[in-house]
XYZ file of C-alpha atoms in Angstrom:
464
model
C 0.089 0.046 -0.076
C 2.763 2.743 0.749
C 4.635 1.174 -2.274
C 1.250 2.642 -4.118
C 0.790 5.334 -2.709
C 4.721 6.188 -3.306
C 4.260 5.562 -7.260
C 1.365 8.027 -7.503
C 3.407 11.121 -5.611
C 5.931 10.668 -7.427
C 3.991 10.866 -10.843
C 1.425 13.643 -9.941
C 4.010 15.880 -11.585
C 3.845 14.947 -14.616
C 0.176 13.334 -15.064
C -1.661 16.514 -12.956
C -3.426 19.041 -14.676
C -0.820 22.061 -14.657
C -3.429 24.460 -13.220
C -5.018 22.135 -11.024
C -1.350 20.896 -10.139
C 0.175 24.573 -9.766
C -2.489 26.012 -7.412
C -2.127 22.480 -5.283
C 1.620 23.446 -5.069
C 1.440 26.817 -4.961
C -1.406 27.856 -2.472
C 0.289 26.520 0.422
C 4.044 27.937 -0.484
C 2.247 31.097 -0.814
C 0.301 31.138 2.283
C 3.206 30.582 4.361
C 5.445 33.268 2.019
C 2.529 35.237 2.945
C 2.829 34.271 6.808
C 6.460 35.011 7.110
C 6.214 38.520 5.523
C 3.487 39.303 8.273
C 6.081 38.214 11.007
C 8.689 39.881 9.111
C 6.893 43.022 9.325
C 4.810 42.423 13.160
C 8.426 42.623 14.124
C 9.000 46.288 12.462
C 6.290 47.216 13.705
C 6.405 45.691 17.583
C 9.868 47.528 17.627
C 8.946 50.931 16.398
C 7.094 51.137 19.492
C 9.650 50.801 21.812
C 10.265 54.489 22.062
C 9.689 57.733 20.539
C 12.679 57.936 17.901
C 13.658 55.714 15.464
C 16.924 54.184 16.954
C 15.144 51.046 17.553
C 13.701 51.025 13.881
C 16.693 51.919 11.919
C 18.926 49.643 14.005
C 16.891 46.591 12.353
C 16.523 48.243 9.184
C 20.781 47.814 9.260
C 21.180 44.891 10.996
C 19.300 43.320 7.774
C 21.194 42.796 5.280
C 23.801 40.826 7.632
C 19.941 38.356 8.099
C 19.965 38.333 4.330
C 22.835 37.101 3.362
C 22.140 33.854 6.265
C 18.831 33.819 4.848
C 20.712 33.369 1.395
C 22.874 31.033 1.779
C 20.098 28.659 3.388
C 17.983 29.531 0.260
C 21.179 28.295 -1.722
C 21.805 25.435 -0.402
C 17.472 24.595 -0.149
C 16.559 25.493 -3.893
C 20.112 23.838 -4.736
C 18.674 20.226 -3.547
C 15.174 20.656 -4.284
C 15.958 21.725 -8.271
C 18.024 18.141 -8.053
C 15.924 16.015 -6.928
C 12.706 17.604 -8.516
C 14.293 16.701 -12.012
C 15.770 13.661 -10.506
C 12.984 12.448 -9.883
C 11.395 13.068 -12.929
C 14.480 10.947 -14.630
C 13.631 8.035 -12.247
C 16.470 8.563 -10.438
C 15.832 7.384 -7.030
C 19.039 6.719 -5.662
C 20.134 10.248 -6.696
C 17.636 11.835 -5.424
C 18.086 10.848 -1.787
C 22.074 11.182 -2.047
C 21.008 14.939 -2.803
C 18.173 15.098 0.067
C 21.238 13.745 2.669
C 23.961 15.577 0.898
C 21.657 19.312 1.764
C 21.619 18.279 5.491
C 25.062 18.231 5.764
C 25.892 21.990 3.309
C 23.557 23.194 5.975
C 24.832 21.762 9.511
C 28.367 23.581 7.569
C 26.677 26.504 6.793
C 25.215 26.942 10.198
C 28.693 26.204 11.675
C 29.339 29.218 9.782
C 26.720 32.068 10.599
C 27.866 30.497 14.720
C 31.357 31.766 14.170
C 30.245 34.773 12.454
C 28.669 36.169 14.986
C 31.782 36.770 17.049
C 32.941 39.140 15.216
C 31.123 39.869 11.731
C 28.654 42.510 14.007
C 31.101 44.969 15.243
C 32.898 44.598 11.820
C 29.704 45.006 9.506
C 28.677 48.476 11.526
C 32.272 50.024 11.320
C 31.364 50.428 7.759
C 28.162 53.429 8.780
C 28.883 56.726 10.663
C 25.208 56.577 12.625
C 24.829 57.256 16.682
C 26.893 54.824 18.976
C 23.297 53.493 20.044
C 21.744 52.510 17.037
C 25.524 50.723 16.652
C 25.347 48.909 19.742
C 21.313 48.326 19.238
C 22.363 46.363 15.698
C 25.377 44.412 16.803
C 23.091 43.229 20.274
C 20.544 42.210 17.598
C 23.101 40.294 14.685
C 24.710 38.082 17.722
C 21.901 37.034 18.512
C 20.316 36.121 15.632
C 23.499 34.709 14.002
C 24.803 32.267 17.119
C 21.493 30.609 16.807
C 20.141 30.324 13.181
C 20.225 27.046 13.101
C 16.834 26.874 13.196
C 16.119 29.639 10.561
C 18.980 27.174 8.160
C 17.523 24.148 8.938
C 13.637 25.330 8.249
C 14.799 26.451 4.995
C 16.608 23.935 3.897
C 14.383 20.896 4.858
C 11.383 22.591 4.044
C 12.711 23.293 0.222
C 13.730 19.524 0.206
C 10.477 18.666 0.937
C 8.961 21.548 -1.484
C 11.206 19.419 -4.055
C 9.378 15.801 -3.866
C 5.948 17.696 -3.691
C 5.148 18.585 -0.257
C 3.997 22.059 -0.031
C 1.862 21.764 3.326
C 4.396 20.542 5.830
C 6.508 24.025 4.739
C 3.579 25.797 5.064
C 2.341 24.085 8.377
C 6.509 25.184 9.817
C 5.956 28.808 8.610
C 2.500 29.050 10.341
C 4.029 27.322 13.290
C 7.205 30.320 13.542
C 5.048 33.060 12.681
C 2.127 32.359 15.748
C 5.538 31.815 18.026
C 7.389 34.861 17.420
C 4.088 36.986 16.888
C 3.339 35.951 20.883
C 6.891 36.029 22.056
C 7.343 39.790 20.368
C 5.657 41.551 22.860
C 6.261 39.680 26.063
C 10.388 39.932 25.517
C 10.528 43.478 24.244
C 8.232 45.011 25.967
C 7.997 45.893 30.024
C 4.275 45.079 31.707
C 1.820 47.880 30.192
C 3.660 49.051 27.659
C 3.254 48.070 23.725
C -0.026 46.791 23.819
C -0.219 46.342 27.197
C 0.388 43.056 28.158
C 0.108 42.608 32.464
C 3.631 40.691 31.496
C 6.958 41.249 29.993
C 10.356 41.292 30.325
C 11.611 44.438 28.878
C 14.751 43.397 26.513
C 13.831 45.732 23.586
C 15.874 45.153 20.527
C 17.556 42.423 21.973
C 13.824 40.514 23.192
C 12.751 40.846 19.084
C 15.715 39.156 18.540
C 15.297 36.377 21.188
C 11.741 35.771 20.058
C 12.854 35.537 16.607
C 15.305 32.946 17.300
C 13.059 30.935 19.534
C 10.889 30.945 16.616
C 12.819 29.847 13.941
C 13.840 27.065 16.030
C 10.222 25.830 16.447
C 9.624 25.800 12.985
C 13.468 23.724 12.003
C 12.479 21.489 15.477
C 9.393 20.973 13.543
C 10.076 19.950 9.876
C 13.272 18.014 11.699
C 10.667 15.434 13.347
C 9.145 15.213 10.003
C 11.731 13.701 8.622
C 12.868 11.453 11.107
C 9.830 10.171 11.993
C 7.283 10.975 9.256
C 8.423 8.718 5.547
C 9.632 11.192 2.700
C 9.403 10.874 -0.659
C 13.416 10.912 -0.618
C 15.325 8.890 2.162
C 16.864 10.360 4.513
C 18.680 7.271 6.004
C 22.604 8.182 6.902
C 23.656 5.125 6.704
C 26.168 4.345 4.294
C 25.798 7.998 2.837
C 29.515 9.390 1.689
C 29.874 12.949 -0.282
C 29.470 12.965 -4.234
C 31.199 15.333 -5.603
C 28.649 15.648 -8.604
C 25.908 15.758 -6.396
C 27.205 19.086 -4.413
C 28.270 20.550 -7.942
C 24.998 20.072 -9.288
C 23.184 21.750 -6.178
C 26.242 24.464 -6.482
C 24.938 25.081 -9.814
C 21.754 26.304 -8.717
C 22.471 26.959 -5.393
C 25.142 29.537 -5.674
C 22.864 31.286 -8.480
C 20.259 32.081 -6.024
C 22.712 32.679 -2.865
C 24.356 34.845 -5.506
C 21.318 36.551 -6.053
C 19.797 37.084 -2.557
C 22.953 38.452 -1.599
C 23.377 41.015 -4.178
C 20.090 42.065 -2.875
C 21.688 42.490 0.709
C 24.744 43.913 -0.260
C 22.812 46.684 -2.468
C 20.812 47.155 0.921
C 24.303 48.002 2.197
C 25.443 50.269 -0.512
C 22.361 52.412 -0.642
C 22.609 52.395 3.256
C 25.615 54.504 2.919
C 23.868 56.860 0.072
C 20.949 57.277 2.101
C 20.259 59.779 5.282
C 19.107 58.530 8.392
C 15.948 59.291 6.748
C 15.866 56.836 3.875
C 17.627 54.544 5.711
C 14.354 53.541 7.791
C 12.674 54.512 5.108
C 14.080 52.058 2.528
C 14.427 49.305 5.378
C 9.751 49.666 6.297
C 9.359 49.352 2.141
C 11.136 45.814 2.431
C 9.227 44.758 4.888
C 5.936 46.070 3.192
C 7.077 45.307 -0.329
C 7.066 41.888 1.168
C 3.337 41.480 0.863
C 3.945 41.564 -2.905
C 6.771 39.536 -3.728
C 6.366 36.961 -1.445
C 3.187 35.538 -2.771
C 5.495 35.192 -6.339
C 8.514 33.793 -4.792
C 6.024 31.488 -3.042
C 4.286 30.933 -6.479
C 7.804 30.003 -8.265
C 7.881 27.641 -4.964
C 5.680 25.890 -5.958
C 5.988 26.299 -10.354
C 10.289 24.854 -9.862
C 9.520 21.595 -9.159
C 6.574 21.542 -11.699
C 9.102 22.624 -14.523
C 11.978 20.661 -13.056
C 9.957 17.711 -12.808
C 8.212 17.626 -16.606
C 12.062 19.163 -18.040
C 13.643 15.978 -16.471
C 10.476 14.014 -17.685
C 11.087 15.482 -21.578
C 7.349 16.562 -21.133
C 7.656 19.567 -23.245
C 3.932 20.997 -23.149
C 3.664 20.356 -19.884
C 6.944 22.192 -19.013
C 6.053 25.496 -21.163
C 2.334 25.315 -19.716
C 3.852 25.663 -16.022
C 5.671 28.289 -16.735
C 3.133 30.314 -18.729
C 0.576 29.865 -16.302
C 3.331 31.046 -13.667
C 3.827 34.359 -15.751
C 0.159 35.344 -15.665
C -0.338 35.137 -12.144
C 2.578 36.703 -11.425
C 2.447 39.870 -13.355
C -1.820 39.738 -11.687
C -0.165 39.674 -8.488
C 2.577 42.613 -9.398
C -0.423 44.914 -11.108
C -2.293 44.310 -7.789
C 0.481 45.227 -5.549
C 1.124 48.803 -7.423
C -1.906 49.740 -7.683
C -2.192 48.931 -4.160
C 1.305 51.190 -3.724
C 0.683 53.487 -5.742
C -3.123 54.860 -3.930
C -3.005 53.494 -0.419
C 1.181 54.351 0.369
C -0.968 57.216 3.149
C -2.191 54.309 4.467
C 0.543 52.038 4.313
C 2.817 54.451 6.080
C 0.714 55.677 8.974
C 0.996 52.071 10.288
C 4.655 53.139 10.829
C 5.869 55.887 13.133
C 8.214 57.904 10.828
C 6.847 60.961 11.707
C 8.292 63.858 9.472
C 10.017 61.278 6.981
C 5.542 59.971 6.330
C 5.684 61.905 3.242
C 8.923 61.205 2.097
C 7.871 57.757 3.067
C 4.911 57.612 0.755
C 6.440 59.382 -2.176
C 9.314 56.721 -2.297
C 6.541 53.848 -2.277
C 5.500 55.440 -5.478
C 8.501 55.467 -7.227
C 9.594 52.479 -6.330
C 6.363 50.318 -6.784
C 6.763 51.270 -10.552
C 9.375 48.126 -10.572
C 6.476 45.804 -9.832
C 5.648 44.781 -12.895
C 8.991 43.952 -14.692
C 10.265 42.265 -11.446
C 7.548 39.972 -11.870
C 8.548 38.881 -15.561
C 12.492 38.464 -14.110
C 11.473 36.402 -11.040
C 9.677 33.683 -13.027
C 12.036 34.381 -16.203
C 14.858 33.136 -13.248
C 12.508 30.344 -11.446
C 12.462 28.879 -14.745
C 15.841 28.586 -15.338
C 16.959 27.144 -11.554
C 14.527 24.595 -12.581
C 16.511 23.743 -15.558
C 19.549 23.486 -13.644
C 20.758 26.569 -16.125
C 21.716 28.573 -12.272
C 24.174 30.724 -14.109
C 21.668 32.867 -15.646
C 19.782 33.517 -12.840
C 22.774 34.758 -11.518
C 23.855 36.780 -14.195
C 19.977 38.794 -13.746
C 20.879 39.239 -10.209
C 24.109 40.713 -11.289
C 22.784 43.322 -13.933
C 19.898 44.054 -11.881
C 21.429 45.340 -8.683
C 25.270 45.827 -9.184
C 25.828 46.720 -12.852
C 22.800 48.434 -12.818
C 21.136 49.984 -9.485
C 23.626 50.591 -7.734
C 25.556 52.559 -9.778
C 22.118 54.167 -10.610
C 21.860 55.463 -7.393
C 25.438 56.553 -6.448
C 24.800 58.883 -10.150
C 21.411 60.493 -9.459
C 21.950 61.338 -5.679
C 25.114 62.877 -6.640
C 23.091 64.920 -9.549
C 20.144 66.173 -6.834
C 21.642 65.574 -3.345
C 18.548 64.181 -2.477
C 17.165 60.629 -1.520
C 14.408 61.427 -3.920
C 16.276 60.311 -6.779
C 17.837 57.197 -5.411
C 14.535 55.438 -5.458
C 13.930 55.903 -9.452
C 17.152 53.715 -9.587
C 14.394 50.444 -8.562
C 12.038 51.165 -11.594
C 15.798 51.751 -14.091
C 17.359 48.575 -13.650
C 14.333 46.515 -13.369
C 12.896 47.404 -16.802
C 16.100 47.399 -18.214
C 17.064 43.885 -16.957
C 13.433 42.298 -17.775
C 13.729 43.425 -21.578
C 16.765 41.743 -21.595
C 16.019 38.455 -20.153
C 13.192 38.445 -21.991
C 15.161 37.384 -25.061
C 17.449 35.330 -23.061
C 14.170 33.262 -21.864
C 12.596 32.966 -25.418
C 15.996 31.512 -26.801
C 16.721 29.032 -23.934
C 13.582 27.514 -23.977
C 13.454 27.514 -28.118
C 16.841 25.834 -27.237
C 16.174 23.660 -24.145
C 14.176 20.464 -26.136
C 15.558 20.881 -30.016
C 16.288 17.546 -30.984
C 15.291 15.483 -28.306
C 12.548 12.908 -28.284
C 9.396 15.132 -26.980
C 6.645 13.074 -24.859
C 3.200 14.134 -25.701
C 0.342 14.824 -23.172
């Protein structure tokens, strides 16, 4: 019975109607990403209420890029492993899929040890990049030390969730995100505020920014423990039995061929944020950090969509089912454009309401203007994200890397520097986002079309 059930699960990405399958695969991922966006923004809303200054919120915004790098590394390992698993399952290579899953876990452990070691010196070195007040610097260092030293929950939750998504299991990752978010939302006010402060709880530890970090890592560890228990006690489509396990250079290379691209893509975003924080005023840093938290409600559903679509595209590419591959790509693109259209309308007409939720004081009007300008990039970004996920699904991770380098390093940062040097205002910097996204989108639409045309050439394609 279990054997038959395993076969059904293994083949659903190659047999079930694409529209129905994409909904089934993407909706849990979209929900989990929205939940993640929710507790990111709740964190900021709580921290914004610690005092009447923006010191605490600015400190978290300075720390954000380092968190993004740690997340980028775990995402690189997870997505690289997931991509290989889905392709191996599509090609009926179960042993390779099993080996990839176990290799991914070993790489996750190595990533955590690097983060733990880095927590002793990276926060101090990182804050030397900025010339802000000692209070903000101290708060950022406190926060980073904790989230890096105890990142084990976050790293393993991400990697294990991606492995499960590679097999078509989208429910467990969704539940782990929900569990972590609920835990974080409950613990935040307890650890951050004194009794009667914040939301008015009769109890609280009053640890401020340090409390926000502790609440975050506890929530991450709860999520990480949950997914770990699932793979230990519940049989999965890939084996996690480490008996006779040996690291394989070819497996590591295959994971890294996609994973490095994903890690670079997310790390470049962090590097961009660091560079922009250097260019912007303190007000600009607070506005940009707030924007990143808010825009995640638009981008996270699209990233969730790609998490559902990528295993489908990867499986059908591995199985040589061209029509199913193309339908998954087209439906993903249409859905992404729909979400981004809603997003740009919300930011253009609802920025005043959005900004009012944060205590930005006299910077509120500047934030509203920034939100409206940056949101122009949503639609071209939505196209680029789907094309990038398609590249990852077929193992062309280097093309995703090139997209990220073009958007974030080659165009965005120089553009921001030039605009700021000409106008000497933060307002001009925001235009670098739509400029870079539009140029990147136009460039890679043609590269994507060429790649798809060459993808199945000279090969026997199985019909639906």
